[in-house]
mmCIF file of C-alpha atoms in Angstrom:
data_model
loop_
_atom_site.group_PDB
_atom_site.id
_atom_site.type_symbol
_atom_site.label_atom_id
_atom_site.label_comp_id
_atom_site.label_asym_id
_atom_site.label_seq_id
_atom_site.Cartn_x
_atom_site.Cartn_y
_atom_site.Cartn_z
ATOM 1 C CA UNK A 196 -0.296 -2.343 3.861
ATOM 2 C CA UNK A 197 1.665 -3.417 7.265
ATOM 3 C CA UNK A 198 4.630 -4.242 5.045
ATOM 4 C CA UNK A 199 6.513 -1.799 7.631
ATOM 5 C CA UNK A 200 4.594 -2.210 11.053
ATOM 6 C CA UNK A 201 4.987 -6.009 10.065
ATOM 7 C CA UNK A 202 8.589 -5.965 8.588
ATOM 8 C CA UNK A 203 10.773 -8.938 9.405
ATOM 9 C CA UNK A 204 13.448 -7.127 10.081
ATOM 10 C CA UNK A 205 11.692 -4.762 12.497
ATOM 11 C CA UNK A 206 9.757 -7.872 14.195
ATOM 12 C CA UNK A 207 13.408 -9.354 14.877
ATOM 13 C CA UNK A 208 14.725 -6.132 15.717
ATOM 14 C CA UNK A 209 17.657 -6.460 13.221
ATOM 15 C CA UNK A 210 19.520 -4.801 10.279
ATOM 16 C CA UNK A 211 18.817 -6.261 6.780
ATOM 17 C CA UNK A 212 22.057 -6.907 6.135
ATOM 18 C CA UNK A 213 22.359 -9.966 9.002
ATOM 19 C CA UNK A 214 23.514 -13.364 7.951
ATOM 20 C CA UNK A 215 21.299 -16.108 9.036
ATOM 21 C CA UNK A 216 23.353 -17.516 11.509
ATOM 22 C CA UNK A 217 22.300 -13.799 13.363
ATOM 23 C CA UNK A 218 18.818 -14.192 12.091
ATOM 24 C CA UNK A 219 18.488 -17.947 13.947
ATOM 25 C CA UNK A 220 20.382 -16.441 17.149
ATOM 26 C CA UNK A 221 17.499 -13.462 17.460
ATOM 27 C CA UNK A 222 14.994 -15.904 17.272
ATOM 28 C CA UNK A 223 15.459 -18.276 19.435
ATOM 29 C CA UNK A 224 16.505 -15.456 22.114
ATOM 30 C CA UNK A 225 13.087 -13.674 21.239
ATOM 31 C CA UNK A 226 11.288 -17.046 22.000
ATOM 32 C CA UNK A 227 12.971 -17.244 25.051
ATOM 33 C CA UNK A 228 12.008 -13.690 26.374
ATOM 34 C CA UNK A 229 8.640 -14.365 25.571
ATOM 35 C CA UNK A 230 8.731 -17.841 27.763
ATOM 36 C CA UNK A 231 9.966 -15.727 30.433
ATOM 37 C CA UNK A 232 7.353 -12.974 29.746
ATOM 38 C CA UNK A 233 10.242 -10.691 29.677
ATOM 39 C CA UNK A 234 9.514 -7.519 27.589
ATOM 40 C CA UNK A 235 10.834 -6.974 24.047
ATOM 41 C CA UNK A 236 12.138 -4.299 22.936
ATOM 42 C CA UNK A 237 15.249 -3.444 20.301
ATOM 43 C CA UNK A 238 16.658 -0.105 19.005
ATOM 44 C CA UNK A 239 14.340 -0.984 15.631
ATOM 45 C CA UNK A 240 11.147 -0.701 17.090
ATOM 46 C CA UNK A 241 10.313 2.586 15.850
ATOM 47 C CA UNK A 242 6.769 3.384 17.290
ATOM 48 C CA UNK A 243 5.402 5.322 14.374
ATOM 49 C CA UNK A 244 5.042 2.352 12.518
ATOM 50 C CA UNK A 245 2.348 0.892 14.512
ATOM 51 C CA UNK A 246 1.908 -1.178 17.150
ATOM 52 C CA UNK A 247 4.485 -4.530 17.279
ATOM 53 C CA UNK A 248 3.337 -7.544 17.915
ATOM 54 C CA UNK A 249 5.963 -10.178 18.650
ATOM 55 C CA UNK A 250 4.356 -13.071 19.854
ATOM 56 C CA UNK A 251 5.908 -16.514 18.731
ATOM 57 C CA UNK A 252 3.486 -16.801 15.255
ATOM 58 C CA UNK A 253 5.071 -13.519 14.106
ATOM 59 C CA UNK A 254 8.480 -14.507 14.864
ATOM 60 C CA UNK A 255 8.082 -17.869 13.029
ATOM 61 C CA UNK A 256 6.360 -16.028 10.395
ATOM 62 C CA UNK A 257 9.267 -13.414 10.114
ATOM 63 C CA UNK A 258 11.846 -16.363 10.204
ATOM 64 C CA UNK A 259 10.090 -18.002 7.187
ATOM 65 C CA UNK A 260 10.307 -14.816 5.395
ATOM 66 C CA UNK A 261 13.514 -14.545 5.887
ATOM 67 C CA UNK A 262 14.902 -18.386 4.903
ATOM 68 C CA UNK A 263 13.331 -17.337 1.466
ATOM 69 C CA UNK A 264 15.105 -15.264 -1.223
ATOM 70 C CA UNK A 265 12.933 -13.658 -2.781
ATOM 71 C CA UNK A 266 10.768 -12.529 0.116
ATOM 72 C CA UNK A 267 13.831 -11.121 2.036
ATOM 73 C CA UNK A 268 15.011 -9.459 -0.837
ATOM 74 C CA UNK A 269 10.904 -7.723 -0.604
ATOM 75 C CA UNK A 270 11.641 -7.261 3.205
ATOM 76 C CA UNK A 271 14.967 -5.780 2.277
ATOM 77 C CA UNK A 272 13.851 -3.379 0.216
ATOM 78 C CA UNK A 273 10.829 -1.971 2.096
ATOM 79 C CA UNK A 274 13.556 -1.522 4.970
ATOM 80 C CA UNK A 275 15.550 1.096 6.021
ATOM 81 C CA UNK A 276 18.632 1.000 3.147
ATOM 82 C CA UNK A 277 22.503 0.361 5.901
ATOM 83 C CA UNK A 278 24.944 1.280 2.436
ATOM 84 C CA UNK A 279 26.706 4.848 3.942
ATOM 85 C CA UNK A 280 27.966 6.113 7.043
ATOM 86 C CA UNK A 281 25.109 8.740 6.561
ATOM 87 C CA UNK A 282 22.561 5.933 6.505
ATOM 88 C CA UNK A 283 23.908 5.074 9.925
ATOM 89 C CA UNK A 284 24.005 8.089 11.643
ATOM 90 C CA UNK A 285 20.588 9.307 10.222
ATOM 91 C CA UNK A 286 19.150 5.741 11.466
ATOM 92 C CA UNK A 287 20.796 6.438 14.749
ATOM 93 C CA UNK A 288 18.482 9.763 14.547
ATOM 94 C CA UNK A 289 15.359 7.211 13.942
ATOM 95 C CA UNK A 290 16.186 5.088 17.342
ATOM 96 C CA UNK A 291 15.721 8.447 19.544
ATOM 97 C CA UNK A 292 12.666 9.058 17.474
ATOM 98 C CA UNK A 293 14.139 11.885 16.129
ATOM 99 C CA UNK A 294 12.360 12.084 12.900
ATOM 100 C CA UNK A 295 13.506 14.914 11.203
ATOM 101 C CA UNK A 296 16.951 14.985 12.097
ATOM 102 C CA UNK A 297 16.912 11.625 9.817
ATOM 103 C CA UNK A 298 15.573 13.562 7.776
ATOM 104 C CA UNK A 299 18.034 16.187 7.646
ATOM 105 C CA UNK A 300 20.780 13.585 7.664
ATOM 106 C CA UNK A 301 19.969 12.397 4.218
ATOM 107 C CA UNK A 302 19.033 15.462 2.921
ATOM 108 C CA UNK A 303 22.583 17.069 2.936
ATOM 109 C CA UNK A 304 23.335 13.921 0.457
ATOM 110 C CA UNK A 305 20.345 14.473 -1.946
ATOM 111 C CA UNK A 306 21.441 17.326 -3.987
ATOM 112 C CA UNK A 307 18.891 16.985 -7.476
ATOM 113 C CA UNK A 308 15.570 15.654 -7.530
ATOM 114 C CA UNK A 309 16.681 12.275 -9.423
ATOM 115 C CA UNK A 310 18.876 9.991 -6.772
ATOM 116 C CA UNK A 311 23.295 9.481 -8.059
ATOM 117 C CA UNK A 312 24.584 6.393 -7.089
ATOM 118 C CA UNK A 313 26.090 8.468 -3.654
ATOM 119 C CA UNK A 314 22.346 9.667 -3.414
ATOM 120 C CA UNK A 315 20.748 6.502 -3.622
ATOM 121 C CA UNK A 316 20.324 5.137 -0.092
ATOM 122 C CA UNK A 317 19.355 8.408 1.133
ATOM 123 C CA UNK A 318 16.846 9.063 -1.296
ATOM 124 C CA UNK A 319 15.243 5.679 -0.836
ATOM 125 C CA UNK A 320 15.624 5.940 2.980
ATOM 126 C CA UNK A 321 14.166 8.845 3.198
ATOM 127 C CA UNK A 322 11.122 7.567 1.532
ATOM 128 C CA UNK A 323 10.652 4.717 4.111
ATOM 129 C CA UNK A 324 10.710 7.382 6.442
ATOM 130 C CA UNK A 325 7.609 9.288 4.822
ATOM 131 C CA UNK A 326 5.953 6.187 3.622
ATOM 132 C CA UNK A 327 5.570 4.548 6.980
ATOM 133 C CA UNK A 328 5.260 8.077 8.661
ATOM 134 C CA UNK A 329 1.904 8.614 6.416
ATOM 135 C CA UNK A 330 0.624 4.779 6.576
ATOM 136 C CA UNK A 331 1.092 5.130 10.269
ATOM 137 C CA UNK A 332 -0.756 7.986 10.355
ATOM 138 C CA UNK A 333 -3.544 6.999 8.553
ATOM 139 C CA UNK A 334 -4.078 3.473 9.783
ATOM 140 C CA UNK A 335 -5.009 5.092 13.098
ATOM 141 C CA UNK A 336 -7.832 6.195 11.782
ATOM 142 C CA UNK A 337 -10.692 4.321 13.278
ATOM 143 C CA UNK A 338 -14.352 5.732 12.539
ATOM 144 C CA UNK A 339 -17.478 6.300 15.196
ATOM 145 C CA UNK A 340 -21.121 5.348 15.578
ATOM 146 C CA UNK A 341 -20.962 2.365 12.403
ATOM 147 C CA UNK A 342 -24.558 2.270 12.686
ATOM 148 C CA UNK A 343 -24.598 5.707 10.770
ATOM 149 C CA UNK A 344 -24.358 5.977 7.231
ATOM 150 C CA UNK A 345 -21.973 8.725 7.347
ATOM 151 C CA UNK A 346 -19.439 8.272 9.879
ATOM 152 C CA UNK A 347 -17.133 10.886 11.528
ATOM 153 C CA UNK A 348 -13.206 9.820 11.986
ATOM 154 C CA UNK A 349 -11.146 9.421 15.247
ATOM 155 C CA UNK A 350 -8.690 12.028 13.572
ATOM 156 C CA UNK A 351 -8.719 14.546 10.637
ATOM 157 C CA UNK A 352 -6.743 13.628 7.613
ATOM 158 C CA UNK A 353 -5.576 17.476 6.700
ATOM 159 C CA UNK A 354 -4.124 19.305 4.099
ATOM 160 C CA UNK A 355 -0.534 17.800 5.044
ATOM 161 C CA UNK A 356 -1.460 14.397 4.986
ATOM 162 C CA UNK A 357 -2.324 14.449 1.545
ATOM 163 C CA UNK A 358 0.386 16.775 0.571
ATOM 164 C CA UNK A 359 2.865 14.082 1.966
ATOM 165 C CA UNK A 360 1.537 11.371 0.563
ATOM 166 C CA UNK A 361 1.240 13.137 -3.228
ATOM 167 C CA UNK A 362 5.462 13.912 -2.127
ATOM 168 C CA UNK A 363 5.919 10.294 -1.181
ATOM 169 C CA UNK A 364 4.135 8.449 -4.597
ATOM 170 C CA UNK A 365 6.219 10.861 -7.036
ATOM 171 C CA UNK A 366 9.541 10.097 -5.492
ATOM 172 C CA UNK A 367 8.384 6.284 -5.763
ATOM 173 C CA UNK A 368 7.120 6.636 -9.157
ATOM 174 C CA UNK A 369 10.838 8.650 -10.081
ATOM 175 C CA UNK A 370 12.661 5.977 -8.145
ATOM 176 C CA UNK A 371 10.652 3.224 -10.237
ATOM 177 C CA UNK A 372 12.326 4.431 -13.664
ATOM 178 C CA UNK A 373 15.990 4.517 -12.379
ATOM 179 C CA UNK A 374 18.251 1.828 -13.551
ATOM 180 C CA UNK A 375 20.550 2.938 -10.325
ATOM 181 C CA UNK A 376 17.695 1.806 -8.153
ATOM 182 C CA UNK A 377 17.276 -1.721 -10.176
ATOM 183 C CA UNK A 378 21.128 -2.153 -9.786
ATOM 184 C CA UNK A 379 21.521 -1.321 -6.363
ATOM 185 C CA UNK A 380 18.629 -3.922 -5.768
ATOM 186 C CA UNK A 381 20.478 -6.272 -7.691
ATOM 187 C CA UNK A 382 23.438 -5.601 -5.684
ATOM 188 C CA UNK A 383 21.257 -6.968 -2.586
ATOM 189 C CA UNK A 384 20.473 -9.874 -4.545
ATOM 190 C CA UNK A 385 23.772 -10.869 -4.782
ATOM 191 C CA UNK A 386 24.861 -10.454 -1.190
ATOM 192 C CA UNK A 387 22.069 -12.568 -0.267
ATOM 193 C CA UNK A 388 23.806 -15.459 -2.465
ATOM 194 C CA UNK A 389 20.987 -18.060 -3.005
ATOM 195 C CA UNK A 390 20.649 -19.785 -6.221
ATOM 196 C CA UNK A 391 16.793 -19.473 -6.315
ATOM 197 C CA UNK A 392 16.523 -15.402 -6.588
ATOM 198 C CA UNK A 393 17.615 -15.463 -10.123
ATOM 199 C CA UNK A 394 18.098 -12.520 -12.598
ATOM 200 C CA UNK A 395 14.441 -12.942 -13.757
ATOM 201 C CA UNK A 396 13.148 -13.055 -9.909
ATOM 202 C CA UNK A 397 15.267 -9.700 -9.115
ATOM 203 C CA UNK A 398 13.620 -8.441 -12.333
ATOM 204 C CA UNK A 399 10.205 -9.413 -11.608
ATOM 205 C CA UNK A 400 10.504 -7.772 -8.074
ATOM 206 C CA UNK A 401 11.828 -4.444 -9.514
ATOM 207 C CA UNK A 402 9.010 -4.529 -12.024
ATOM 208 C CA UNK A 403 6.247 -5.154 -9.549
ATOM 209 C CA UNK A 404 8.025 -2.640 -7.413
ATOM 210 C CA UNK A 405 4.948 0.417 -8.355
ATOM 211 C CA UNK A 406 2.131 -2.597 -7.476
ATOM 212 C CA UNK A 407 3.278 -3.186 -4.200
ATOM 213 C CA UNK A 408 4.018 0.912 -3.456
ATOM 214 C CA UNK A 409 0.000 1.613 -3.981
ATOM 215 C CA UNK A 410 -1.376 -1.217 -1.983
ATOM 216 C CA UNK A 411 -2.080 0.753 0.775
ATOM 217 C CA UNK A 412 -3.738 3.496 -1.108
ATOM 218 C CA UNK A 413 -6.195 0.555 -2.330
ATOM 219 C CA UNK A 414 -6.724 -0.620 1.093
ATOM 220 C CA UNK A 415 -7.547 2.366 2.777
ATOM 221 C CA UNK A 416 -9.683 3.172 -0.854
ATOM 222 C CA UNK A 417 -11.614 0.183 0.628
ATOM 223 C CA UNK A 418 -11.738 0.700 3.999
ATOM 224 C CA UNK A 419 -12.939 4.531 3.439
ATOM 225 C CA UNK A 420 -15.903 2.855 1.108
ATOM 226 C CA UNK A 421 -16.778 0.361 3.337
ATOM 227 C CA UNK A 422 -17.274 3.414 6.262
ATOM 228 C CA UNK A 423 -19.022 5.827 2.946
ATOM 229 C CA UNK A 424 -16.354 8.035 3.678
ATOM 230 C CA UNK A 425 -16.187 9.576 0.454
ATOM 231 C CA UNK A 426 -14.050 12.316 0.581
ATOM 232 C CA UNK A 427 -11.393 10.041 1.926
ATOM 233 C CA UNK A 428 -11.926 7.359 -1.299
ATOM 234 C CA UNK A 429 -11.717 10.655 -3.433
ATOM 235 C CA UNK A 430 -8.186 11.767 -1.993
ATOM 236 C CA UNK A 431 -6.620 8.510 -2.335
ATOM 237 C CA UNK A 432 -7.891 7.848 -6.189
ATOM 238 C CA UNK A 433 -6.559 11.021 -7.216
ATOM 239 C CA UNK A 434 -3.762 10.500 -5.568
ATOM 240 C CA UNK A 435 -3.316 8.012 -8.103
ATOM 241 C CA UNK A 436 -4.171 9.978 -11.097
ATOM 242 C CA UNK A 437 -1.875 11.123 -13.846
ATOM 243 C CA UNK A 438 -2.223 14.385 -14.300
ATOM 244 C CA UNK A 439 0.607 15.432 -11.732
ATOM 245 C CA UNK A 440 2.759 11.922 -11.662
ATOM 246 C CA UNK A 441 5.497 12.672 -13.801
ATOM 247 C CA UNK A 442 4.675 11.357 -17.623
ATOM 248 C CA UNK A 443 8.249 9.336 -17.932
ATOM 249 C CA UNK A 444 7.325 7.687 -14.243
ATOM 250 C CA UNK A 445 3.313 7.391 -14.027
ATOM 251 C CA UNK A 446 1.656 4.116 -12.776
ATOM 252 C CA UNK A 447 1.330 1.662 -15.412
ATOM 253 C CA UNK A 448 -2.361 1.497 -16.145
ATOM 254 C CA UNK A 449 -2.704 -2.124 -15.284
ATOM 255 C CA UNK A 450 -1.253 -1.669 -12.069
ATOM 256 C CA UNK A 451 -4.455 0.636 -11.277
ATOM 257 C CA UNK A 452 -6.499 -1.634 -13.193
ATOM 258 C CA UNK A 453 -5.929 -4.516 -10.739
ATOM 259 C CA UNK A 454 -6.476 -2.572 -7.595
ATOM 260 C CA UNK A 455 -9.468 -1.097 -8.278
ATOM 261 C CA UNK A 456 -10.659 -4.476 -9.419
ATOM 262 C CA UNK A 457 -9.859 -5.491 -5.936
ATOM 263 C CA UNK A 458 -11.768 -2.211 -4.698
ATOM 264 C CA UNK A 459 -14.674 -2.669 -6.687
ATOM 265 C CA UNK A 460 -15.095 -6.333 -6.588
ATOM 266 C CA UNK A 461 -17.923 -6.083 -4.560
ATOM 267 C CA UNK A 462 -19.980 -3.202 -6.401
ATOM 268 C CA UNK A 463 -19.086 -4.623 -9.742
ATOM 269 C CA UNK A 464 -20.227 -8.461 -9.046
ATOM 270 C CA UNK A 465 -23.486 -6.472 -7.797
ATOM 271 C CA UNK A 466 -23.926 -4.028 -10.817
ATOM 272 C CA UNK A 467 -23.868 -7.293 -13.283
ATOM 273 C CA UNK A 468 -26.402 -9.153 -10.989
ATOM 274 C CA UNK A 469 -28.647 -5.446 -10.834
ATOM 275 C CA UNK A 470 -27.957 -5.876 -15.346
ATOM 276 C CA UNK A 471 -28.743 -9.579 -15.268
ATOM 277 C CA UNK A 472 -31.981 -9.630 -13.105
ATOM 278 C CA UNK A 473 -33.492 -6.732 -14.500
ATOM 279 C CA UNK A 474 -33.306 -8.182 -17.936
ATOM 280 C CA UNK A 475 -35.012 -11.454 -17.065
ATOM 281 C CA UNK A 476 -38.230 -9.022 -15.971
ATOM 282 C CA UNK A 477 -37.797 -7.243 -19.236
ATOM 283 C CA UNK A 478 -38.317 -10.769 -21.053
ATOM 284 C CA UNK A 479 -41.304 -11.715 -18.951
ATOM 285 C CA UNK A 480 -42.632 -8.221 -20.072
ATOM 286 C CA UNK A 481 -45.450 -9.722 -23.250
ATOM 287 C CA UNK A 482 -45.408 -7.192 -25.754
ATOM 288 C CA UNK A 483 -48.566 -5.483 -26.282
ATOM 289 C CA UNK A 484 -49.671 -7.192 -22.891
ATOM 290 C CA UNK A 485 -51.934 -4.949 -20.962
ATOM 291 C CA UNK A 486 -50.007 -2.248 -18.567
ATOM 292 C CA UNK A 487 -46.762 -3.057 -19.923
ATOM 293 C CA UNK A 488 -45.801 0.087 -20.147
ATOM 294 C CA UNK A 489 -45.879 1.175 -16.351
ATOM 295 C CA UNK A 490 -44.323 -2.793 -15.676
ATOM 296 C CA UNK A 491 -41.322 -1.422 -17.403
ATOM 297 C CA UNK A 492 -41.238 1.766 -16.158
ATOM 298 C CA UNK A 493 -41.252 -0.162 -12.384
ATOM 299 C CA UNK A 494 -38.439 -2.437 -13.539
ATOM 300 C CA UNK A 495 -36.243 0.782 -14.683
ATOM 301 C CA UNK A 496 -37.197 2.473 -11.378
ATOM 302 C CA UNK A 497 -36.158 -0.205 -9.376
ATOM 303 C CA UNK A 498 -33.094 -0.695 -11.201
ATOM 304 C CA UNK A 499 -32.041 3.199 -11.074
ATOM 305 C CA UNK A 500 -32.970 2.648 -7.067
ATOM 306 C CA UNK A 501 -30.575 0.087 -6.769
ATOM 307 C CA UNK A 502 -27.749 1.061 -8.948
ATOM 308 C CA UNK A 503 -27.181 4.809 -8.508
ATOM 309 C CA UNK A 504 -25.095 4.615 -5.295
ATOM 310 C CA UNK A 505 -23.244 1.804 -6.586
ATOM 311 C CA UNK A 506 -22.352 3.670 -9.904
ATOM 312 C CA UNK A 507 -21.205 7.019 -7.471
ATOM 313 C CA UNK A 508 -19.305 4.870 -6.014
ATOM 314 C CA UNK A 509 -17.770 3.120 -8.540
ATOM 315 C CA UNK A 510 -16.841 6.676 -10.332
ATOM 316 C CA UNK A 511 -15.030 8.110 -7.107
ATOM 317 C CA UNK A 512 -12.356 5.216 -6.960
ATOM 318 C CA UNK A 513 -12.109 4.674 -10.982
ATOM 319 C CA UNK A 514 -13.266 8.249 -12.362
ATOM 320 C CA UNK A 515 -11.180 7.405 -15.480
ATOM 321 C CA UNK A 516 -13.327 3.854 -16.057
ATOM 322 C CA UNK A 517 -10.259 2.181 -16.769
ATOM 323 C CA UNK A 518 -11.773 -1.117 -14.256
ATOM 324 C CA UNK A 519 -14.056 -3.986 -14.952
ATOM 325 C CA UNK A 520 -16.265 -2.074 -12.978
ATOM 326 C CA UNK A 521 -16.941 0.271 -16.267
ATOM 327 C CA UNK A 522 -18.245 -3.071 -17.970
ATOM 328 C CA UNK A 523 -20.291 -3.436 -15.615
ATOM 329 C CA UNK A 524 -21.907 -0.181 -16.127
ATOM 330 C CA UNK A 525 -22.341 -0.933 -19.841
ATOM 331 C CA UNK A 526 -24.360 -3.826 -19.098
ATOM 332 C CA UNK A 527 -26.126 -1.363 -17.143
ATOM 333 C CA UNK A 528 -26.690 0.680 -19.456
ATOM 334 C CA UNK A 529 -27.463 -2.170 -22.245
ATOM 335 C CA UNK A 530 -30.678 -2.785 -19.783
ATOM 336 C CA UNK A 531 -31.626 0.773 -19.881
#
């Protein structure tokens, strides 16, 4: 979810296309700034992103991610794209925190909805843009009173936010099925020059490229479950629904079978033990014994008390039951 406000390239303060020689040369005068206690700050920073941290662990950290192929090529991609002159003047834009006219810069090069080779950089630029606009926006959300079962939010997620984000996952989801895209990532492959980012690595990054794109959508899923913010869970899983995505570019179904494994881990590991215990009092139930009737009439109460706001829950981030979490329910419903 920080893969922006944590970037390696923004924590250094570079471009991504710096040899290492630069890389080692920013650390080491980063560490000695912060041995002064001098302040930090480089043209990169880009305050919408979040707050930046760049203490001598996240420096090291960056470094590390950088001596290794195949997560630079990850931190080179979820970067802003240096391939045009337009790319630099509409980054130039981004370091006077002028937004839009970034914005505008790549627009005049993005002439159809699908990116052209000369369209590329722009078109994937200005999705960094609106993907760490809307992340930023939404990880400030912090909610009050947590002692209250429904809690009310720092800062009201409108009509635009969501609009933006829908905007932002269909030109992911387009750029996802364009071999352009997978070439010009192979192209950064290649200037990188290390033996151990092989074809199949390149491939396997380009083909996880959707999986790491939702992450945040599942992480603010389960933060907004966590607070019972409901509406909030709602928004985000049909964000990830099918029925406007594109057919030729929709998320692959085990990419949203994962996450909301991940989501649901919690409800689903306690829907199986609600299945399992309640079954052990059905076998203790003699038939025939006396009152067994109303003893399994209390053991289906008590298991409908305990399982219905797991099971609303459950349907809001998976409505499609596409999860372990609808095996779960089966078990469930097995019991019943």
């Amino acid at each position: 979810m920080l893969r922006y406000q944590n970037n390696a390239f923004r924590i250094l303060g570079l471009q991504p296309n710096v040899s290492m020689h630069e890389i080692m040369k920013r650390v080491n005068e980063i560490k000695v700034k912060i041995s002064l206690g001098m302040e930090i700050v480089y043209e990169y920073d880009f305050p919408w992103m979040g707050k930046l941290d760049r203490n001598e662990h996240s420096v090291i950290n960056a470094l590390q991610r950088l001596e290794n192929p195949i997560s630079r090529l990850k931190e080179e991609i979820f970067w802003f794209w240096f391939e045009t002159d337009c790319d630099t003047r509409a980054i130039n834009y981004l370091t006077q925190n002028d937004r839009e006219g970034a914005h505008n810069a790549w627009n005049a090069l993005i002439t159809e909805e699908n990116p052209t080779k000369k369209s590329m950089s722009a078109f994937m630029n200005q999705i960094i843009l609106a993907h760490s606009s809307v992340i930023g926006e939404e990880n400030n959300v912090r909610y009050k009173d947590e002692t209250k079962k429904t809690k009310e939010k720092n800062i009201t997620l409108n009509e635009r936010h969501w609009k933006n984000w829908k905007v932002v996952i269909n030109r992911f989801t387009l750029l996802a099925s364009n071999e352009l895209f997978r070439e010009m990532v192979k192209n950064k492959a290649e200037r990188i020059d290390d033996p151990r980012l092989s074809t199949i690595k390149v491939d396997g990054i380009c083909d996880n490229f959707l999986q790491d794109i939702v992450e945040p959508n599942f992480a603010f899923m389960s933060h907004a479950l966590i607070s019972k913010d409901y509406q909030r869970v709602k928004e985000h899983s049909s964000l990830l629904g099918e029925d406007w995505i594109p057919n030729d570019s929709s998320f692959p179904s085990e990419v949203l079978r994962k996450g909301f494994n991940r989501v649901l881990s919690s409800q689903t590991d306690l829907l199986n033990r609600h299945a399992q215990n309640a079954a052990k009092e059905l076998n203790r139930v003699e038939k025939g014994e006396k009152d067994a009737d109303k003893a399994i009439i209390d053991i289906y109460s008590k298991l409908i008390g305990n399982v219905a706001d797991i099971i609303y829950e459950g349907s809001l981030v998976d409505p499609n039951s596409i999860s372990d979490f609808a095996l779960a329910k089966n078990e469930i419903a097995k019991v019943i």
